Amino acid sequence: MIDPHAPAPPGTPPPWGTPAPLPVRPGTGRFLVLACVFVCAACGLVYELELVALASYLIGDSVTQASVVLSVMVFAMGVGSLAAKRLRWHAAAGFAAVEAALALVGGCSAMALYAVFAWTGDWGGLWALGPRCLLVGFSLAIGLLIGAEVPLLMELIQRIRRQDAGGAVADLFAADYVGALVGGLAFPFLLLPFLGQLTGTLLTGTVNVAAGGALVLGLFRRDLSRRARWTLLVAGLTVLGVLASAAALVGDFERAARHAVYGADVRVALQTDVQEIVLTGGTHGRPLDLFLDGRLRVGGHDERRYHEALVHPAMSGPHARVLILGGGDGMAAREVLRHTGVDRVDIVELDAGLVRLARHDPALAALNGHAYDDPRVHVSTADAFQWLREAPRSGYDVVIADLPDPGITASTKLYSQEFYGLARRALAPGGRLVVHAGPVQGRPRVFWTVAATIRAAGLATTPYRVLGHDAGFTPGPDRSAGESRAPHDWGFVLAAAGSRGPPLRLPAGGPRLRTLTRGALAADALPVPAAAPPPSTLVHPRY
């Protein structure tokens, strides 16, 4: 509970008594305390962003994960502030202890979360909730410790020189907010690209414990007994030792965890500016699998079944100019180039690193038929939505949307009514759009929402699906969903301008296909349900 209090009468001495005996002048002491506030605020925001980023990658649905982390952490900060009132009479020792605990918990949080996901994520049952429970636990613990910082730092500032409460709060929060700004910018632009999530978080913990320990042991050491100083020194050095040891083992830990997630046949693993790319197999007769952010996008056993179903029904008709949105692996382009009469293929792919890998990795380039070596293929590194918005009316005969599954927050706008309106504008008269819309069996509501959204953009639709057997294709944004990791089909929507959906057929005289026949494709057509869900828009996403 919040303690009731009344204003102190004039002349009442402060509860902390006389000013602290400092080794520096009071003005320098206040500057050092505010500098520590700045550093601690930056570290606290890095922990927060790291939890959001790692949870979004491991668990999926970044909006949900960000909401959970932020709401739990803000609640815990309030509880931590109330709890810290019991430590205000021992503010120096309490602050040093809080910073040591925060550095240990926050610095190790990324590694612990990744370890639980890697080694228990496929156990099923209650174990599938392990990453979520740990995420909430870390958010709660870090929030409690961050909330405890402010009351203790306020006490330390007033120990140096008594100041009116309003002025002290203004100074404290100014340093806190500026530190949060620096931490918020440092995470995506420095720590994440140059150090990665694990090493970056461990370094943040090191800075955190060093700043808190140096402030207390250097500036307020005379407030501590000899035993307290040694205890805090040993505790700080122990935390530094743990963080340094973890940093030294990060490489081995990442390799072991990656093998636990992807299997022992990991051949390529790289982090681009957009996503993590992992290739397994592809040599000595082993099938090649391509994972993007942990989700299997190209499965050696079933990729032809997927890409033939995606591309060839849309190629029935004029197909001189083809636009592929996504598809940086080159598989959709491979299928397009099998048709005669193709003059130009434009690929719009956000991740230039994926395109480079598809060009130069021998196994992946062989699987995509060296599509990028064909002079008819032109690549633009851009966001598909922005590219369509800025591109002139180009008159494409076929537009193929080979994009991440709907429901992944980063791709939600690529399944919106606005996006399909832009795609419609890019079509030539009589042109066709085909969209990968996720599994029908695993996520029927999402699939039919995609179909309804395309119709809302003024296109007539023909939905269909093909059966798949590769259990690695993840149907949606959630990587820890247990049974949902093994869908049985892929759903597609073929669309064109007009009042009737385009016919579902294979082009006459087209290439011979390995997995798709005219009869099977006709049987794969889906009847449109009578009650369609509402469309998804940018301001009201429904996935």
C-alpha positions in Angstrom: 0.0 0.0 0.0 1.0 3.6 -0.5 1.9 5.1 2.8 -0.2 8.2 3.7 2.0 11.2 4.7 1.7 14.8 5.3 4.1 17.6 4.3 6.9 18.0 6.7 6.8 21.2 8.8 9.3 23.9 7.9 12.7 23.3 9.4 12.2 19.5 9.7 15.5 17.7 9.0 15.4 15.2 6.2 15.1 11.5 7.2 18.6 10.7 6.0 20.2 13.2 8.4 23.3 15.0 7.3 24.6 15.0 3.8 26.7 11.9 2.8 30.5 12.2 3.2 31.6 12.1 -0.4 35.1 11.9 -1.9 34.1 14.5 -4.4 32.3 17.9 -4.4 28.5 17.7 -4.2 28.0 19.0 -7.7 30.3 16.3 -9.1 28.5 13.7 -7.0 25.1 14.7 -8.4 26.5 14.5 -11.9 27.8 11.0 -11.2 24.4 9.8 -9.8 22.6 11.2 -12.8 25.1 9.6 -15.2 24.4 6.3 -13.5 20.7 6.9 -13.9 21.3 7.5 -17.6 23.3 4.2 -18.0 20.8 2.1 -16.0 17.9 3.5 -18.0 19.6 2.6 -21.3 20.3 -0.9 -20.0 16.8 -1.4 -18.8 15.3 -0.5 -22.2 17.7 -2.9 -23.9 16.5 -5.7 -21.7 12.9 -4.8 -22.6 13.6 -4.6 -26.3 15.6 -7.8 -26.3 12.7 -9.7 -24.7 10.3 -8.4 -27.3 12.6 -9.2 -30.2 13.6 -12.6 -29.1 10.1 -13.6 -28.1 8.8 -12.4 -31.5 11.4 -14.5 -33.3 11.0 -17.7 -31.1 7.3 -17.6 -30.4 5.9 -15.4 -33.1 3.2 -12.6 -33.4 5.3 -9.6 -32.3 2.3 -7.5 -31.4 1.2 -10.1 -28.8 4.7 -10.6 -27.4 5.3 -6.8 -27.2 2.0 -6.3 -25.4 2.8 -9.1 -22.9 6.3 -7.8 -22.2 5.4 -4.1 -21.9 2.3 -4.6 -19.8 3.8 -7.1 -17.4 7.0 -5.0 -17.1 5.2 -1.7 -16.4 3.0 -3.4 -13.8 6.1 -4.9 -12.2 7.9 -1.6 -12.1 5.1 -0.1 -10.0 5.3 -3.0 -7.6 9.1 -2.7 -7.5 8.9 1.0 -6.7 6.6 0.3 -3.7 8.8 -2.6 -2.5 11.9 -0.4 -2.7 10.5 1.9 0.0 11.6 -0.7 2.6 15.2 -0.2 1.3 15.4 3.5 1.4 17.2 3.7 4.7 19.9 1.6 3.1 19.7 3.2 -0.3 23.4 2.7 -1.3 23.6 -1.0 -0.4 20.1 -1.6 -1.8 20.8 0.0 -5.1 24.1 -1.9 -5.6 22.2 -5.2 -4.8 19.4 -4.3 -7.2 21.8 -3.5 -10.1 23.7 -6.8 -9.5 20.5 -8.8 -9.6 19.2 -6.8 -12.6 22.5 -7.4 -14.6 22.4 -11.1 -13.9 18.7 -11.6 -14.7 18.6 -9.2 -17.6 21.9 -10.2 -19.1 21.2 -13.9 -19.0 17.5 -13.6 -20.1 18.1 -14.0 -23.8 20.3 -17.1 -23.4 17.9 -18.7 -21.0 14.8 -18.0 -23.2 16.6 -19.4 -26.3 17.8 -22.5 -24.4 14.2 -23.4 -23.2 12.9 -22.9 -26.7 15.6 -25.0 -28.3 15.7 -27.9 -26.0 12.1 -28.2 -24.8 10.1 -26.5 -27.6 9.3 -29.8 -29.3 8.4 -31.8 -26.2 4.7 -30.9 -26.6 2.1 -30.7 -23.8 2.8 -28.2 -21.1 6.4 -27.9 -22.2 5.2 -26.1 -25.3 4.2 -23.2 -22.9 7.7 -23.0 -21.5 9.0 -20.1 -23.6 5.8 -18.1 -22.9 6.0 -18.7 -19.1 9.7 -17.8 -19.1 9.0 -14.6 -21.0 6.4 -13.5 -18.5 8.8 -14.5 -15.6 11.7 -12.5 -17.0 9.4 -9.5 -17.7 8.1 -9.6 -14.2 11.6 -9.9 -12.6 13.2 -7.3 -14.7 10.3 -4.9 -14.2 10.5 -5.3 -10.4 14.2 -4.5 -10.4 13.9 -1.6 -12.7 11.0 -0.2 -10.7 13.1 -0.4 -7.5 15.9 1.8 -9.0 14.0 5.1 -9.0 13.2 5.4 -5.3 16.7 4.3 -4.3 18.3 6.8 -6.8 16.1 9.5 -5.4 17.4 8.8 -1.9 21.0 8.9 -3.2 20.5 12.2 -4.9 19.0 13.7 -1.7 21.8 12.2 0.3 24.2 14.4 -1.6 22.3 17.7 -1.3 18.8 18.2 -0.2 16.6 19.6 -3.0 12.9 20.2 -3.4 11.1 17.1 -4.6 10.0 18.6 -7.9 13.5 19.6 -8.9 14.9 16.2 -7.9 12.3 14.3 -9.8 12.8 16.5 -12.9 16.6 15.9 -12.9 16.1 12.1 -12.3 13.5 11.6 -15.0 15.4 13.8 -17.5 18.5 11.5 -17.2 16.2 8.4 -17.2 14.4 9.3 -20.4 17.5 10.4 -22.3 19.1 7.1 -21.2 16.1 5.2 -22.5 16.4 7.0 -25.8 20.0 6.0 -26.2 19.3 2.4 -25.2 16.4 2.2 -27.6 18.5 3.4 -30.5 21.6 1.4 -29.6 19.7 -1.9 -29.6 18.6 -2.0 -33.2 21.4 0.0 -34.7 24.5 -1.2 -32.7 23.9 -4.2 -30.4 21.7 -6.3 -32.6 23.5 -6.0 -36.0 27.1 -6.1 -34.6 26.9 -8.3 -31.5 23.6 -10.3 -31.9 21.0 -10.7 -29.2 22.9 -13.0 -26.9 26.2 -11.2 -26.8 24.5 -7.8 -26.8 22.4 -8.6 -23.8 25.4 -10.0 -21.9 27.4 -6.9 -22.6 24.5 -4.8 -21.4 24.4 -6.7 -18.1 28.2 -6.1 -17.7 27.7 -2.3 -18.2 24.8 -2.4 -15.8 26.6 -4.1 -12.9 29.8 -2.1 -13.4 27.9 1.2 -13.4 25.9 0.4 -10.3 28.8 -1.1 -8.4 31.2 1.8 -9.3 28.7 4.4 -8.1 28.0 2.8 -4.7 31.5 1.6 -3.9 33.2 4.7 -5.3 30.9 7.5 -4.2 28.9 6.1 -1.2 31.4 3.7 0.2 31.5 5.6 3.5 27.8 4.8 4.0 28.6 1.1 4.0 30.2 -1.0 6.6 33.4 -2.9 5.8 31.5 -6.2 5.6 28.8 -4.6 3.3 31.5 -3.2 0.9 33.2 -6.6 0.6 29.9 -8.4 0.1 28.8 -6.1 -2.7 32.3 -6.3 -4.3 32.2 -10.1 -4.3 28.6 -10.2 -5.6 29.5 -7.7 -8.4 32.6 -9.7 -9.4 30.6 -12.9 -9.3 28.0 -11.4 -11.7 30.7 -10.1 -14.0 32.3 -13.6 -14.0 29.1 -15.3 -14.9 28.4 -12.8 -17.7 31.9 -13.1 -19.0 31.8 -16.9 -19.0 28.5 -16.9 -20.8 29.9 -14.5 -23.4 32.9 -16.7 -24.0 30.6 -19.7 -24.5 28.1 -17.9 -26.8 29.4 -19.4 -30.0 29.3 -23.0 -28.7 25.9 -22.3 -27.2 24.4 -21.0 -30.4 25.7 -23.9 -32.4 24.3 -26.4 -29.9 21.0 -24.7 -29.7 20.8 -24.3 -33.5 21.4 -28.1 -33.9 18.7 -28.7 -31.3 16.2 -26.6 -33.3 17.1 -27.5 -36.9 18.9 -30.9 -36.5 22.5 -31.8 -36.8 22.7 -31.1 -40.6 23.0 -27.3 -40.4 25.2 -26.2 -43.3 24.6 -22.4 -43.5 23.4 -20.1 -40.7 23.5 -16.3 -41.2 21.7 -13.3 -39.8 20.8 -10.7 -42.4 19.4 -7.2 -41.9 15.9 -8.8 -42.2 15.9 -12.3 -40.8 17.9 -15.4 -39.8 18.5 -17.8 -42.7 19.4 -21.4 -42.1 20.1 -24.1 -44.7 20.3 -27.7 -43.8 21.1 -30.6 -46.1 21.6 -30.2 -49.8 24.7 -32.4 -50.0 25.4 -36.1 -50.4 21.8 -36.8 -51.5 20.2 -35.2 -48.5 17.2 -33.0 -49.2 17.7 -29.2 -48.8 15.6 -27.3 -46.3 15.6 -23.5 -46.1 14.4 -21.9 -42.8 13.6 -18.2 -42.5 13.4 -17.0 -38.9 12.9 -20.6 -37.8 10.1 -21.4 -40.2 10.6 -23.9 -42.9 10.0 -22.1 -46.2 11.6 -24.6 -48.6 11.3 -28.2 -47.8 13.3 -30.6 -50.0 10.6 -33.3 -49.9 7.7 -31.1 -50.8 8.9 -27.8 -52.3 7.9 -28.8 -55.9 4.4 -29.6 -54.8 4.1 -26.2 -53.2 5.7 -24.1 -56.0 4.0 -26.0 -58.9 0.6 -25.4 -57.3 1.5 -21.7 -56.6 2.8 -20.8 -60.1 1.3 -22.9 -62.9 -2.4 -22.3 -62.5 -1.7 -18.6 -62.7 0.3 -19.1 -65.9 -2.8 -20.3 -67.8 -3.2 -17.3 -70.2 -0.9 -14.5 -71.3 2.3 -14.6 -69.3 4.9 -12.5 -71.0 5.5 -10.2 -68.0 5.5 -11.8 -64.5 5.9 -10.1 -61.1 6.9 -12.2 -58.1 6.5 -10.6 -54.7 8.8 -12.3 -52.3 10.1 -15.6 -53.5 13.8 -14.6 -52.9 14.7 -18.3 -52.8 14.2 -18.4 -56.6 11.9 -21.4 -56.7 8.8 -19.5 -58.0 11.0 -18.0 -60.7 12.3 -21.4 -61.6 8.7 -22.6 -62.3 7.8 -19.4 -64.2 10.9 -19.8 -66.5 9.8 -23.3 -67.5 7.1 -21.7 -69.6 7.7 -20.5 -73.2 6.7 -17.0 -74.0 8.1 -15.4 -70.8 9.8 -12.2 -71.7 10.5 -10.6 -68.2 10.3 -11.7 -64.6 10.6 -9.1 -61.9 11.3 -10.3 -58.3 10.6 -7.9 -55.4 12.4 -9.3 -52.4 13.1 -7.5 -49.1 16.1 -9.6 -48.1 19.1 -9.0 -50.3 21.0 -11.6 -48.3 18.5 -14.3 -49.2 18.9 -13.4 -52.9 22.7 -13.6 -52.6 22.5 -17.0 -51.0 20.1 -18.3 -53.7 22.5 -17.1 -56.4 25.7 -18.4 -54.9 25.0 -21.4 -52.6 25.6 -24.4 -54.9 22.8 -26.6 -53.5 20.2 -23.8 -53.3 21.2 -22.5 -56.8 20.9 -26.0 -58.2 17.5 -26.4 -56.6 16.2 -23.1 -58.1 17.6 -24.1 -61.5 20.0 -21.1 -61.4 17.1 -18.9 -62.1 19.0 -15.8 -61.2 21.5 -16.4 -64.0 18.7 -16.0 -66.5 18.9 -12.5 -68.2 15.1 -12.2 -68.1 15.1 -12.1 -64.3 15.4 -8.7 -62.6 15.6 -8.3 -58.9 14.5 -5.3 -56.7 15.4 -5.2 -53.1 12.4 -3.5 -51.5 9.3 -4.0 -49.4 6.6 -5.4 -51.7 4.0 -3.0 -50.4 6.1 0.1 -50.9 7.4 -1.1 -54.3 3.8 -1.6 -55.6 2.9 1.8 -54.2 5.7 3.6 -56.0 5.8 1.5 -59.2 4.1 2.8 -62.3 1.2 0.9 -63.8 3.4 -1.8 -65.4 0.8 -4.1 -66.9 1.9 -7.5 -65.6 0.2 -10.6 -67.0 0.8 -12.5 -63.8 1.5 -11.4 -60.2 2.6 -14.1 -57.8 2.6 -13.3 -54.1 5.0 -15.9 -52.5 5.1 -14.2 -49.1 5.4 -15.3 -45.4 2.2 -16.7 -43.9 -0.6 -14.3 -43.0 -0.7 -13.6 -39.3 3.0 -13.0 -38.9 2.9 -9.3 -37.9 5.6 -8.1 -40.3 3.6 -9.6 -43.2 0.1 -8.6 -42.2 0.1 -5.5 -44.4 1.0 -7.8 -47.4 -2.4 -9.5 -46.9 -4.4 -6.3 -46.6 -7.1 -4.9 -48.8 -4.8 -2.0 -49.6 -2.1 -4.3 -50.7 -4.4 -6.2 -53.1 -5.7 -3.0 -54.5 -2.1 -2.0 -55.4 -1.6 -5.5 -56.9 -4.7 -5.1 -58.9 -3.4 -1.8 -60.3 -0.2 -3.6 -61.5 -2.2 -6.2 -63.5 -2.7 -5.9 -67.2 -6.2 -6.4 -68.6 -6.9 -10.1 -68.2 -4.0 -10.5 -65.8 -4.1 -12.9 -62.9 -3.0 -12.7 -59.2 -2.2 -15.8 -57.2 -1.6 -15.6 -53.4 -0.3 -18.1 -51.0 -2.9 -17.9 -48.2 -1.7 -20.4 -45.6 -3.1 -23.8 -44.8 -6.9 -24.4 -45.2 -7.0 -27.2 -42.7 -4.8 -25.7 -40.0 -6.1 -22.1 -40.1 -9.4 -22.0 -42.1 -10.5 -18.6 -40.7 -7.2 -17.0 -41.8 -7.4 -18.6 -45.3 -11.0 -17.4 -45.9 -10.1 -13.9 -44.6 -7.4 -13.7 -47.3 -9.9 -14.7 -49.9 -12.5 -12.2 -48.6 -9.8 -9.4 -48.5 -8.9 -10.1 -52.2 -12.6 -9.9 -53.2 -12.9 -6.6 -51.2 -10.1 -5.2 -53.4 -12.3 -5.7 -56.5 -11.0 -9.1 -57.7 -13.0 -12.3 -58.3 -11.4 -15.3 -56.6 -10.9 -19.0 -57.1 -9.6 -20.6 -54.0 -7.9 -24.0 -54.0 -5.5 -26.1 -52.0 -3.0 -28.9 -52.5 -2.1 -31.6 -50.0 1.4 -31.7 -48.5 3.3 -34.2 -46.5 6.3 -32.3 -45.1 5.7 -31.8 -41.4 8.2 -29.0 -41.1 6.1 -26.3 -42.9 4.8 -24.1 -40.1 1.3 -22.9 -40.9 1.3 -19.6 -39.1 3.2 -17.2 -36.9 3.4 -19.4 -33.8 6.5 -21.5 -33.7 5.6 -23.3 -30.5 2.1 -24.4 -31.3 2.7 -28.1 -31.0 0.4 -29.9 -33.4 0.1 -26.9 -35.7 3.7 -27.5 -36.8 2.5 -30.3 -39.1 -0.1 -28.9 -41.5 -1.5 -31.2 -44.2 -2.1 -28.7 -47.0 -1.3 -25.3 -48.6 -4.0 -22.9 -49.6 -3.9 -20.6 -52.5 -6.2 -18.0 -54.0 -6.2 -17.3 -57.8 -7.8 -14.0 -58.7 -8.6 -11.7 -61.6 -10.6 -8.6 -62.4 -14.2 -9.3 -63.3 -17.4 -10.9 -61.9 -16.3 -14.5 -62.0 -13.1 -16.1 -60.7 -10.5 -17.2 -63.2 -10.8 -20.9 -64.2 -8.6 -23.3 -62.3 -6.6 -25.1 -64.9 -3.1 -25.8 -66.2 -1.9 -24.0 -69.3 -2.2 -26.0 -72.5 1.3 -26.9 -73.9 2.9 -26.0 -70.6 5.8 -27.9 -69.0 5.4 -31.4 -67.7 4.9 -31.2 -64.0 6.1 -33.7 -61.4 3.3 -33.3 -58.7 0.3 -31.6 -60.3 -2.1 -32.9 -62.9 -5.2 -31.4 -64.5 -7.5 -33.8 -62.7 -5.9 -33.3 -59.3 -6.0 -29.6 -59.7 -9.7 -29.6 -60.6 -10.4 -31.7 -57.5 -8.4 -29.2 -55.4 -10.9 -26.3 -56.0 -12.7 -25.1 -52.9 -16.3 -23.9 -52.6 -16.6 -20.4 -51.2 -18.5 -20.5 -47.9 -21.8 -18.6 -47.7 -20.7 -16.6 -44.7 -17.4 -14.9 -45.5 -15.3 -13.2 -42.8 -14.8 -9.5 -43.0 -11.7 -8.3 -45.0 -8.4 -7.3 -43.4 -7.2 -3.7 -43.7 -4.1 -1.8 -42.6 -6.0 -0.1 -39.7 -8.0 -3.2 -38.8 -5.9 -6.4 -39.4 -7.9 -9.6 -38.8 -5.3 -12.3 -38.9 
